[in-house]
PDB file of C-alpha atoms in Angstrom:
ATOM      1  CA  MET A 639       0.000   0.000   0.000  1.00 82.00           C
ATOM      2  CA  LYS A 640       2.766   2.406   0.987  1.00 84.00           C
ATOM      3  CA  GLU A 641       4.706   1.559  -2.118  1.00 86.00           C
ATOM      4  CA  PHE A 642       1.669   2.150  -4.273  1.00 90.00           C
ATOM      5  CA  VAL A 643       1.117   5.581  -2.744  1.00 91.00           C
ATOM      6  CA  VAL A 644       4.760   6.496  -3.352  1.00 89.00           C
ATOM      7  CA  ASN A 645       4.655   5.273  -6.935  1.00 90.00           C
ATOM      8  CA  ALA A 646       1.376   7.031  -7.665  1.00 93.00           C
ATOM      9  CA  SER A 647       2.567  10.322  -6.192  1.00 93.00           C
ATOM     10  CA  PHE A 648       5.831  10.053  -8.126  1.00 93.00           C
ATOM     11  CA  ALA A 649       3.874   9.569 -11.345  1.00 94.00           C
ATOM     12  CA  LEU A 650       1.619  12.536 -10.512  1.00 95.00           C
ATOM     13  CA  TYR A 651       4.517  14.861  -9.661  1.00 95.00           C
ATOM     14  CA  ALA A 652       6.492  13.789 -12.720  1.00 94.00           C
ATOM     15  CA  LEU A 653       3.418  14.481 -14.851  1.00 95.00           C
ATOM     16  CA  ILE A 654       2.986  17.940 -13.273  1.00 95.00           C
ATOM     17  CA  THR A 655       6.680  18.719 -13.785  1.00 95.00           C
ATOM     18  CA  LEU A 656       6.901  17.625 -17.404  1.00 95.00           C
ATOM     19  CA  GLY A 657       3.456  18.912 -18.337  1.00 95.00           C
ATOM     20  CA  GLY A 658       4.259  22.338 -16.897  1.00 95.00           C
ATOM     21  CA  ALA A 659       7.579  22.329 -18.745  1.00 95.00           C
ATOM     22  CA  VAL A 660       5.932  21.490 -22.068  1.00 94.00           C
ATOM     23  CA  TRP A 661       3.359  24.222 -21.503  1.00 94.00           C
ATOM     24  CA  ALA A 662       6.145  26.667 -20.658  1.00 93.00           C
ATOM     25  CA  VAL A 663       7.886  26.173 -23.991  1.00 91.00           C
ATOM     26  CA  THR A 664       4.820  25.858 -26.226  1.00 90.00           C
ATOM     27  CA  ALA A 665       2.474  28.575 -24.903  1.00 88.00           C
ATOM     28  CA  GLU A 666       2.244  31.543 -27.271  1.00 84.00           C
ATOM     29  CA  SER A 667       1.628  34.063 -24.509  1.00 87.00           C
ATOM     30  CA  LEU A 668       4.668  34.677 -22.333  1.00 88.00           C
ATOM     31  CA  VAL A 669       2.588  35.084 -19.164  1.00 90.00           C
ATOM     32  CA  ARG A 670       1.101  31.636 -19.752  1.00 91.00           C
ATOM     33  CA  ALA A 671       4.597  30.267 -20.375  1.00 92.00           C
ATOM     34  CA  LEU A 672       5.605  31.725 -17.022  1.00 93.00           C
ATOM     35  CA  LEU A 673       2.635  30.012 -15.375  1.00 94.00           C
ATOM     36  CA  GLY A 674       3.783  26.730 -16.939  1.00 95.00           C
ATOM     37  CA  LEU A 675       7.264  27.335 -15.525  1.00 95.00           C
ATOM     38  CA  THR A 676       5.771  27.932 -12.072  1.00 95.00           C
ATOM     39  CA  ILE A 677       3.792  24.683 -12.240  1.00 95.00           C
ATOM     40  CA  SER A 678       6.924  22.820 -13.317  1.00 96.00           C
ATOM     41  CA  LEU A 679       8.948  24.347 -10.455  1.00 95.00           C
ATOM     42  CA  MET A 680       6.293  23.329  -7.930  1.00 95.00           C
ATOM     43  CA  GLY A 681       6.350  19.806  -9.367  1.00 95.00           C
ATOM     44  CA  VAL A 682      10.119  19.654  -8.908  1.00 95.00           C
ATOM     45  CA  ALA A 683       9.684  20.869  -5.302  1.00 95.00           C
ATOM     46  CA  ALA A 684       7.197  18.027  -4.707  1.00 95.00           C
ATOM     47  CA  LEU A 685       9.719  15.569  -6.159  1.00 94.00           C
ATOM     48  CA  TYR A 686      12.311  16.904  -3.709  1.00 94.00           C
ATOM     49  CA  VAL A 687       9.940  16.253  -0.805  1.00 93.00           C
ATOM     50  CA  LEU A 688       9.315  12.742  -2.103  1.00 91.00           C
ATOM     51  CA  ILE A 689      13.044  12.005  -2.083  1.00 89.00           C
ATOM     52  CA  ALA A 690      13.440  13.191   1.557  1.00 87.00           C
ATOM     53  CA  ALA A 691      14.996  16.578   0.838  1.00 89.00           C
ATOM     54  CA  PRO A 692      12.418  18.981   2.337  1.00 91.00           C
ATOM     55  CA  PHE A 693      14.896  21.820   2.911  1.00 92.00           C
ATOM     56  CA  VAL A 694      15.839  21.907  -0.764  1.00 92.00           C
ATOM     57  CA  ALA A 695      12.133  21.805  -1.633  1.00 93.00           C
ATOM     58  CA  LEU A 696      11.452  24.851   0.552  1.00 93.00           C
ATOM     59  CA  MET A 697      14.414  26.683  -0.952  1.00 92.00           C
ATOM     60  CA  GLN A 698      13.148  25.772  -4.403  1.00 92.00           C
ATOM     61  CA  ILE A 699       9.806  27.419  -3.677  1.00 94.00           C
ATOM     62  CA  LEU A 700      11.425  30.383  -1.920  1.00 93.00           C
ATOM     63  CA  ILE A 701      14.099  31.153  -4.515  1.00 91.00           C
ATOM     64  CA  TYR A 702      12.560  30.008  -7.786  1.00 90.00           C
ATOM     65  CA  VAL A 703       8.860  30.607  -7.305  1.00 90.00           C
ATOM     66  CA  GLY A 704       9.372  33.552  -4.957  1.00 89.00           C
ATOM     67  CA  ALA A 705      12.217  35.389  -6.652  1.00 89.00           C
ATOM     68  CA  VAL A 706      13.094  34.125 -10.119  1.00 90.00           C
ATOM     69  CA  VAL A 707       9.510  33.896 -11.389  1.00 92.00           C
ATOM     70  CA  VAL A 708       8.758  37.397 -10.104  1.00 91.00           C
ATOM     71  CA  LEU A 709      11.921  38.665 -11.814  1.00 89.00           C
ATOM     72  CA  ILE A 710      10.889  37.095 -15.108  1.00 89.00           C
ATOM     73  CA  PHE A 711       7.445  38.623 -14.720  1.00 90.00           C
ATOM     74  CA  PHE A 712       9.092  42.012 -14.289  1.00 86.00           C
ATOM     75  CA  ALA A 713      11.122  41.309 -17.429  1.00 84.00           C
ATOM     76  CA  ILE A 714       7.904  40.608 -19.342  1.00 86.00           C
ATOM     77  CA  MET A 715       6.249  43.774 -18.067  1.00 85.00           C
ATOM     78  CA  LEU A 716       9.233  46.127 -18.444  1.00 81.00           C
ATOM     79  CA  THR A 717      10.027  45.062 -21.992  1.00 78.00           C
ATOM     80  CA  ARG A 718       6.399  44.747 -23.076  1.00 72.00           C
ATOM     81  CA  ALA A 719       7.410  41.407 -24.559  1.00 63.00           C
ATOM     82  CA  GLN A 720       3.831  40.280 -24.128  1.00 61.00           C
ATOM     83  CA  ALA A 721       2.594  42.740 -26.759  1.00 61.00           C
ATOM     84  CA  GLU A 722       4.775  41.236 -29.450  1.00 59.00           C
ATOM     85  CA  ALA A 723       3.341  37.753 -29.366  1.00 57.00           C
ATOM     86  CA  GLU A 724       5.214  35.106 -31.268  1.00 55.00           C
ATOM     87  CA  GLU A 725       3.461  34.947 -34.597  1.00 54.00           C
ATOM     88  CA  ALA A 726       3.915  31.884 -36.752  1.00 52.00           C
ATOM     89  CA  ARG A 727       6.121  32.441 -39.774  1.00 60.00           C
ATOM     90  CA  PRO A 728       6.711  30.317 -42.873  1.00 58.00           C
ATOM     91  CA  GLY A 729      10.028  28.838 -41.769  1.00 62.00           C
ATOM     92  CA  ASP A 730       8.756  28.009 -38.294  1.00 75.00           C
ATOM     93  CA  ARG A 731       7.834  24.385 -38.822  1.00 82.00           C
ATOM     94  CA  GLY A 732      11.341  23.422 -39.855  1.00 85.00           C
ATOM     95  CA  ARG A 733      12.748  25.377 -36.931  1.00 84.00           C
ATOM     96  CA  LEU A 734      10.461  23.600 -34.461  1.00 87.00           C
ATOM     97  CA  LEU A 735      11.362  20.205 -35.918  1.00 89.00           C
ATOM     98  CA  ARG A 736      15.083  20.918 -35.730  1.00 90.00           C
ATOM     99  CA  SER A 737      14.809  22.199 -32.146  1.00 89.00           C
ATOM    100  CA  GLY A 738      12.812  19.131 -31.113  1.00 91.00           C
ATOM    101  CA  ALA A 739      15.331  16.822 -32.740  1.00 92.00           C
ATOM    102  CA  VAL A 740      18.248  18.465 -30.919  1.00 92.00           C
ATOM    103  CA  GLY A 741      16.493  18.359 -27.540  1.00 91.00           C
ATOM    104  CA  LEU A 742      15.450  14.760 -28.009  1.00 92.00           C
ATOM    105  CA  ALA A 743      18.929  13.743 -29.193  1.00 93.00           C
ATOM    106  CA  VAL A 744      20.807  15.318 -26.261  1.00 93.00           C
ATOM    107  CA  ALA A 745      18.391  14.121 -23.573  1.00 92.00           C
ATOM    108  CA  GLY A 746      18.024  10.681 -25.170  1.00 92.00           C
ATOM    109  CA  LEU A 747      21.783  10.162 -25.410  1.00 93.00           C
ATOM    110  CA  LEU A 748      22.282  11.071 -21.742  1.00 91.00           C
ATOM    111  CA  ALA A 749      19.298   8.953 -20.679  1.00 90.00           C
ATOM    112  CA  ALA A 750      20.629   5.936 -22.577  1.00 90.00           C
ATOM    113  CA  ALA A 751      24.050   6.345 -20.956  1.00 89.00           C
ATOM    114  CA  CYS A 752      22.478   6.666 -17.489  1.00 86.00           C
ATOM    115  CA  LEU A 753      20.218   3.655 -17.924  1.00 85.00           C
ATOM    116  CA  LYS A 754      23.105   1.535 -19.165  1.00 86.00           C
ATOM    117  CA  HIS A 755      25.711   2.463 -16.555  1.00 84.00           C
ATOM    118  CA  GLY A 756      23.595   3.315 -13.510  1.00 75.00           C
ATOM    119  CA  PRO A 757      25.402   3.323 -10.143  1.00 74.00           C
ATOM    120  CA  ALA A 758      24.556   1.126  -7.150  1.00 71.00           C
ATOM    121  CA  LEU A 759      21.718   2.350  -4.926  1.00 76.00           C
ATOM    122  CA  VAL A 760      21.366   2.519  -1.160  1.00 68.00           C
ATOM    123  CA  GLY A 761      18.132   1.239   0.348  1.00 67.00           C
ATOM    124  CA  THR A 762      16.424   4.402   1.497  1.00 74.00           C
ATOM    125  CA  ALA A 763      17.038   8.107   1.150  1.00 76.00           C
ATOM    126  CA  ALA A 764      18.090   9.699   4.450  1.00 80.00           C
ATOM    127  CA  GLU A 765      16.992  13.192   5.374  1.00 84.00           C
ATOM    128  CA  VAL A 766      19.694  15.837   5.793  1.00 84.00           C
ATOM    129  CA  SER A 767      19.035  18.426   8.501  1.00 86.00           C
ATOM    130  CA  PRO A 768      19.590  22.128   7.764  1.00 88.00           C
ATOM    131  CA  ALA A 769      22.269  22.092  10.482  1.00 89.00           C
ATOM    132  CA  GLN A 770      24.277  19.571   8.496  1.00 87.00           C
ATOM    133  CA  LEU A 771      23.897  21.668   5.356  1.00 88.00           C
ATOM    134  CA  GLY A 772      25.079  24.710   7.291  1.00 89.00           C
ATOM    135  CA  GLU A 773      28.142  22.800   8.433  1.00 89.00           C
ATOM    136  CA  THR A 774      28.886  21.891   4.834  1.00 88.00           C
ATOM    137  CA  PHE A 775      28.581  25.495   3.701  1.00 88.00           C
ATOM    138  CA  LEU A 776      30.581  27.041   6.536  1.00 90.00           C
ATOM    139  CA  GLY A 777      33.106  24.230   6.863  1.00 88.00           C
ATOM    140  CA  GLN A 778      34.617  22.525   3.887  1.00 87.00           C
ATOM    141  CA  TYR A 779      32.979  24.657   1.210  1.00 89.00           C
ATOM    142  CA  LEU A 780      33.364  28.076   2.816  1.00 92.00           C
ATOM    143  CA  LEU A 781      35.170  29.477  -0.234  1.00 92.00           C
ATOM    144  CA  GLY A 782      32.341  28.539  -2.585  1.00 88.00           C
ATOM    145  CA  PHE A 783      29.825  30.004  -0.161  1.00 90.00           C
ATOM    146  CA  GLU A 784      31.672  33.326  -0.081  1.00 92.00           C
ATOM    147  CA  VAL A 785      32.229  33.361  -3.827  1.00 93.00           C
ATOM    148  CA  ILE A 786      28.517  32.931  -4.504  1.00 92.00           C
ATOM    149  CA  SER A 787      27.833  35.995  -2.358  1.00 92.00           C
ATOM    150  CA  VAL A 788      30.293  37.935  -4.504  1.00 94.00           C
ATOM    151  CA  VAL A 789      28.652  36.585  -7.674  1.00 93.00           C
ATOM    152  CA  LEU A 790      25.215  37.673  -6.463  1.00 92.00           C
ATOM    153  CA  PHE A 791      26.524  41.119  -5.547  1.00 93.00           C
ATOM    154  CA  ALA A 792      28.269  41.499  -8.900  1.00 93.00           C
ATOM    155  CA  ALA A 793      25.130  40.424 -10.762  1.00 92.00           C
ATOM    156  CA  MET A 794      22.959  42.910  -8.916  1.00 90.00           C
ATOM    157  CA  ALA A 795      25.458  45.754  -9.239  1.00 92.00           C
ATOM    158  CA  GLY A 796      25.765  44.969 -12.936  1.00 90.00           C
ATOM    159  CA  ALA A 797      22.002  44.939 -13.366  1.00 88.00           C
ATOM    160  CA  VAL A 798      21.627  48.324 -11.675  1.00 88.00           C
ATOM    161  CA  LEU A 799      24.483  49.740 -13.752  1.00 88.00           C
ATOM    162  CA  LEU A 800      22.999  48.488 -17.033  1.00 84.00           C
ATOM    163  CA  ALA A 801      19.550  49.850 -16.265  1.00 79.00           C
ATOM    164  CA  PHE A 802      20.871  53.260 -15.132  1.00 78.00           C
ATOM    165  CA  GLU A 803      23.085  53.755 -18.148  1.00 65.00           C
ATOM    166  CA  ARG A 804      20.122  53.569 -20.472  1.00 54.00           C
ATOM    167  CA  ARG A 805      18.155  56.114 -18.497  1.00 53.00           C
ATOM    168  CA  LYS A 806      21.052  58.575 -18.657  1.00 54.00           C
ATOM    169  CA  GLY A 807      21.294  58.241 -22.426  1.00 54.00           C
ATOM    170  CA  ALA A 808      17.588  58.686 -23.037  1.00 51.00           C
TER     171      ALA A 808
ATOM    172  CA  MET B1107      13.815   0.310 -13.478  1.00 71.00           C
ATOM    173  CA  ASN B1108      15.019   1.719 -10.149  1.00 82.00           C
ATOM    174  CA  ALA B1109      14.112   4.979  -8.434  1.00 82.00           C
ATOM    175  CA  LEU B1110      17.283   6.799  -9.483  1.00 85.00           C
ATOM    176  CA  SER B1111      16.642   6.072 -13.157  1.00 87.00           C
ATOM    177  CA  LEU B1112      13.080   7.365 -12.844  1.00 89.00           C
ATOM    178  CA  TYR B1113      14.274  10.614 -11.277  1.00 91.00           C
ATOM    179  CA  GLN B1114      16.948  10.999 -13.904  1.00 91.00           C
ATOM    180  CA  LEU B1115      14.451  10.405 -16.686  1.00 92.00           C
ATOM    181  CA  VAL B1116      12.343  13.278 -15.329  1.00 94.00           C
ATOM    182  CA  ALA B1117      15.487  15.436 -15.177  1.00 94.00           C
ATOM    183  CA  PHE B1118      16.384  14.543 -18.773  1.00 94.00           C
ATOM    184  CA  GLY B1119      12.829  15.329 -19.786  1.00 94.00           C
ATOM    185  CA  LEU B1120      13.271  18.821 -18.325  1.00 95.00           C
ATOM    186  CA  LEU B1121      16.627  19.137 -20.107  1.00 95.00           C
ATOM    187  CA  GLY B1122      15.196  18.096 -23.478  1.00 94.00           C
ATOM    188  CA  VAL B1123      12.177  20.386 -23.171  1.00 95.00           C
ATOM    189  CA  GLY B1124      14.478  23.239 -22.112  1.00 94.00           C
ATOM    190  CA  ILE B1125      16.780  22.760 -25.115  1.00 94.00           C
ATOM    191  CA  PHE B1126      13.761  22.663 -27.392  1.00 94.00           C
ATOM    192  CA  GLY B1127      12.433  25.895 -25.904  1.00 92.00           C
ATOM    193  CA  LEU B1128      15.819  27.621 -26.063  1.00 92.00           C
ATOM    194  CA  LEU B1129      16.106  26.888 -29.786  1.00 91.00           C
ATOM    195  CA  ALA B1130      12.459  27.344 -30.764  1.00 89.00           C
ATOM    196  CA  ARG B1131      11.554  30.531 -28.869  1.00 86.00           C
ATOM    197  CA  ARG B1132      11.971  33.869 -30.584  1.00 83.00           C
ATOM    198  CA  SER B1133      11.670  36.149 -27.567  1.00 86.00           C
ATOM    199  CA  LEU B1134      14.550  36.554 -25.120  1.00 87.00           C
ATOM    200  CA  VAL B1135      12.252  36.147 -22.094  1.00 88.00           C
ATOM    201  CA  GLY B1136      10.981  32.825 -23.479  1.00 89.00           C
ATOM    202  CA  MET B1137      14.573  31.668 -23.839  1.00 91.00           C
ATOM    203  CA  LEU B1138      15.240  32.658 -20.204  1.00 91.00           C
ATOM    204  CA  ILE B1139      12.271  30.521 -19.109  1.00 92.00           C
ATOM    205  CA  SER B1140      13.756  27.553 -20.994  1.00 94.00           C
ATOM    206  CA  VAL B1141      17.136  28.032 -19.311  1.00 93.00           C
ATOM    207  CA  GLU B1142      15.429  27.953 -15.896  1.00 93.00           C
ATOM    208  CA  LEU B1143      13.810  24.657 -16.837  1.00 93.00           C
ATOM    209  CA  MET B1144      17.188  23.149 -17.716  1.00 94.00           C
ATOM    210  CA  LEU B1145      18.750  24.372 -14.445  1.00 93.00           C
ATOM    211  CA  ASN B1146      15.904  22.730 -12.551  1.00 93.00           C
ATOM    212  CA  GLY B1147      16.529  19.445 -14.310  1.00 93.00           C
ATOM    213  CA  ALA B1148      20.188  19.655 -13.283  1.00 93.00           C
ATOM    214  CA  GLY B1149      19.282  20.293  -9.643  1.00 93.00           C
ATOM    215  CA  LEU B1150      16.812  17.423  -9.590  1.00 93.00           C
ATOM    216  CA  ALA B1151      19.357  14.996 -11.045  1.00 92.00           C
ATOM    217  CA  VAL B1152      22.038  16.051  -8.549  1.00 92.00           C
ATOM    218  CA  VAL B1153      19.786  15.729  -5.483  1.00 92.00           C
ATOM    219  CA  ALA B1154      18.432  12.372  -6.642  1.00 91.00           C
ATOM    220  CA  ALA B1155      21.952  11.074  -7.220  1.00 88.00           C
ATOM    221  CA  GLY B1156      23.030  12.268  -3.784  1.00 88.00           C
ATOM    222  CA  GLN B1157      20.048  10.799  -1.938  1.00 88.00           C
ATOM    223  CA  LEU B1158      19.977   7.405  -3.630  1.00 87.00           C
ATOM    224  CA  THR B1159      23.679   6.523  -3.946  1.00 85.00           C
ATOM    225  CA  PRO B1160      26.350   6.199  -1.237  1.00 83.00           C
ATOM    226  CA  MET B1161      27.623   9.697  -2.070  1.00 82.00           C
ATOM    227  CA  PRO B1162      27.407  12.205   0.852  1.00 83.00           C
ATOM    228  CA  ASP B1163      23.873  13.617   0.939  1.00 84.00           C
ATOM    229  CA  ALA B1164      24.735  17.063   2.278  1.00 87.00           C
ATOM    230  CA  LEU B1165      27.180  17.604  -0.600  1.00 89.00           C
ATOM    231  CA  ALA B1166      24.518  16.990  -3.246  1.00 89.00           C
ATOM    232  CA  GLN B1167      21.956  19.209  -1.542  1.00 90.00           C
ATOM    233  CA  SER B1168      24.400  22.073  -1.087  1.00 91.00           C
ATOM    234  CA  THR B1169      25.368  21.728  -4.768  1.00 90.00           C
ATOM    235  CA  THR B1170      21.735  22.227  -5.695  1.00 92.00           C
ATOM    236  CA  LEU B1171      21.503  25.243  -3.395  1.00 91.00           C
ATOM    237  CA  PHE B1172      24.549  26.703  -5.175  1.00 90.00           C
ATOM    238  CA  VAL B1173      22.821  26.125  -8.508  1.00 89.00           C
ATOM    239  CA  MET B1174      19.759  27.978  -7.217  1.00 91.00           C
ATOM    240  CA  GLY B1175      21.887  30.943  -6.147  1.00 90.00           C
ATOM    241  CA  LEU B1176      23.549  31.045  -9.541  1.00 90.00           C
ATOM    242  CA  ALA B1177      20.147  30.856 -11.235  1.00 90.00           C
ATOM    243  CA  ALA B1178      18.974  33.876  -9.236  1.00 90.00           C
ATOM    244  CA  ALA B1179      22.092  35.848 -10.211  1.00 92.00           C
ATOM    245  CA  GLU B1180      21.721  34.781 -13.829  1.00 91.00           C
ATOM    246  CA  SER B1181      18.091  35.804 -14.111  1.00 90.00           C
ATOM    247  CA  THR B1182      18.854  39.205 -12.543  1.00 90.00           C
ATOM    248  CA  LEU B1183      21.496  39.881 -15.166  1.00 90.00           C
ATOM    249  CA  VAL B1184      19.371  38.581 -18.016  1.00 89.00           C
ATOM    250  CA  LEU B1185      16.537  40.875 -16.898  1.00 88.00           C
ATOM    251  CA  ALA B1186      18.874  43.873 -17.103  1.00 88.00           C
ATOM    252  CA  ILE B1187      20.258  42.758 -20.473  1.00 87.00           C
ATOM    253  CA  VAL B1188      16.771  42.235 -21.921  1.00 87.00           C
ATOM    254  CA  TYR B1189      15.820  45.699 -20.661  1.00 85.00           C
ATOM    255  CA  VAL B1190      18.829  47.289 -22.368  1.00 85.00           C
ATOM    256  CA  VAL B1191      18.239  45.331 -25.583  1.00 85.00           C
ATOM    257  CA  ARG B1192      14.635  46.479 -25.588  1.00 84.00           C
ATOM    258  CA  GLY B1193      15.745  50.092 -25.216  1.00 82.00           C
ATOM    259  CA  ARG B1194      18.419  49.867 -27.889  1.00 81.00           C
ATOM    260  CA  PHE B1195      16.766  47.692 -30.539  1.00 81.00           C
ATOM    261  CA  GLY B1196      13.118  48.447 -29.809  1.00 77.00           C
ATOM    262  CA  SER B1197      12.159  44.806 -29.372  1.00 77.00           C
ATOM    263  CA  ALA B1198      12.876  41.949 -26.974  1.00 76.00           C
ATOM    264  CA  SER B1199      13.116  39.339 -29.695  1.00 79.00           C
ATOM    265  CA  ALA B1200      16.258  37.399 -30.538  1.00 77.00           C
ATOM    266  CA  ASP B1201      15.856  38.190 -34.242  1.00 76.00           C
ATOM    267  CA  ALA B1202      16.061  41.936 -33.612  1.00 76.00           C
ATOM    268  CA  VAL B1203      19.578  41.654 -32.204  1.00 77.00           C
ATOM    269  CA  SER B1204      21.314  40.687 -35.443  1.00 75.00           C
ATOM    270  CA  GLU B1205      23.263  43.597 -36.854  1.00 74.00           C
ATOM    271  CA  LEU B1206      25.890  41.478 -38.573  1.00 72.00           C
ATOM    272  CA  LYS B1207      25.024  40.069 -41.959  1.00 67.00           C
ATOM    273  CA  GLY B1208      24.849  36.298 -42.223  1.00 58.00           C
TER     274      GLY B1208
END
């Protein structure tokens, strides 16, 4: 019974994730594409919970759904990208076919390699407490932790600089 | 088929859909959405590999948290770049930003 519940919820979450992803890349309206992305991100968060990583799931919702999606929404609004909807053009069918072939080829190749040479599994997934994660960040990987702060600062300073420069020129 | 393979198939599904979107979309914001999908697939694969193999679990989860931080930085910058492109070329479409012939 327990196994059935786990399998059924995995299938449901995988469906939500992949369905949201497909909607995100096929929707004509960018706001709808963003909604598809949000659904896909929530599906991935549910998959994290299912694999006993609740902290990562919470961070996924906090960072991706809370910050990145809002940022992309701002990008849509500020650039009025929504107004210029993607109209179908004559050469589009070939372009879609080529893009699909590339995506399928890359993912299929990696999937085949993974299925053929999969590593050994442990019985159950153990939960990692946030305290342990904190020890990892502030212990062995302190340099990476500091560098990502610098990267975030540089990205935000760069964003402000880019946006201000345009206003000065206008 | 074991649990790790199932998780990795979902991750590869996200990767394939993301590559498709990156190549098929015309607008820069649509391409950004596809990149986020691919990053999510990467994070899912890493956490699944960490949880289900003898590799240290905390290492895999902190890797995914790093990826999330980088994704936030990346989308901030892309937002600013799209804004500048929109101001300079009058459109946020990838086709507008082709000044070179060819």
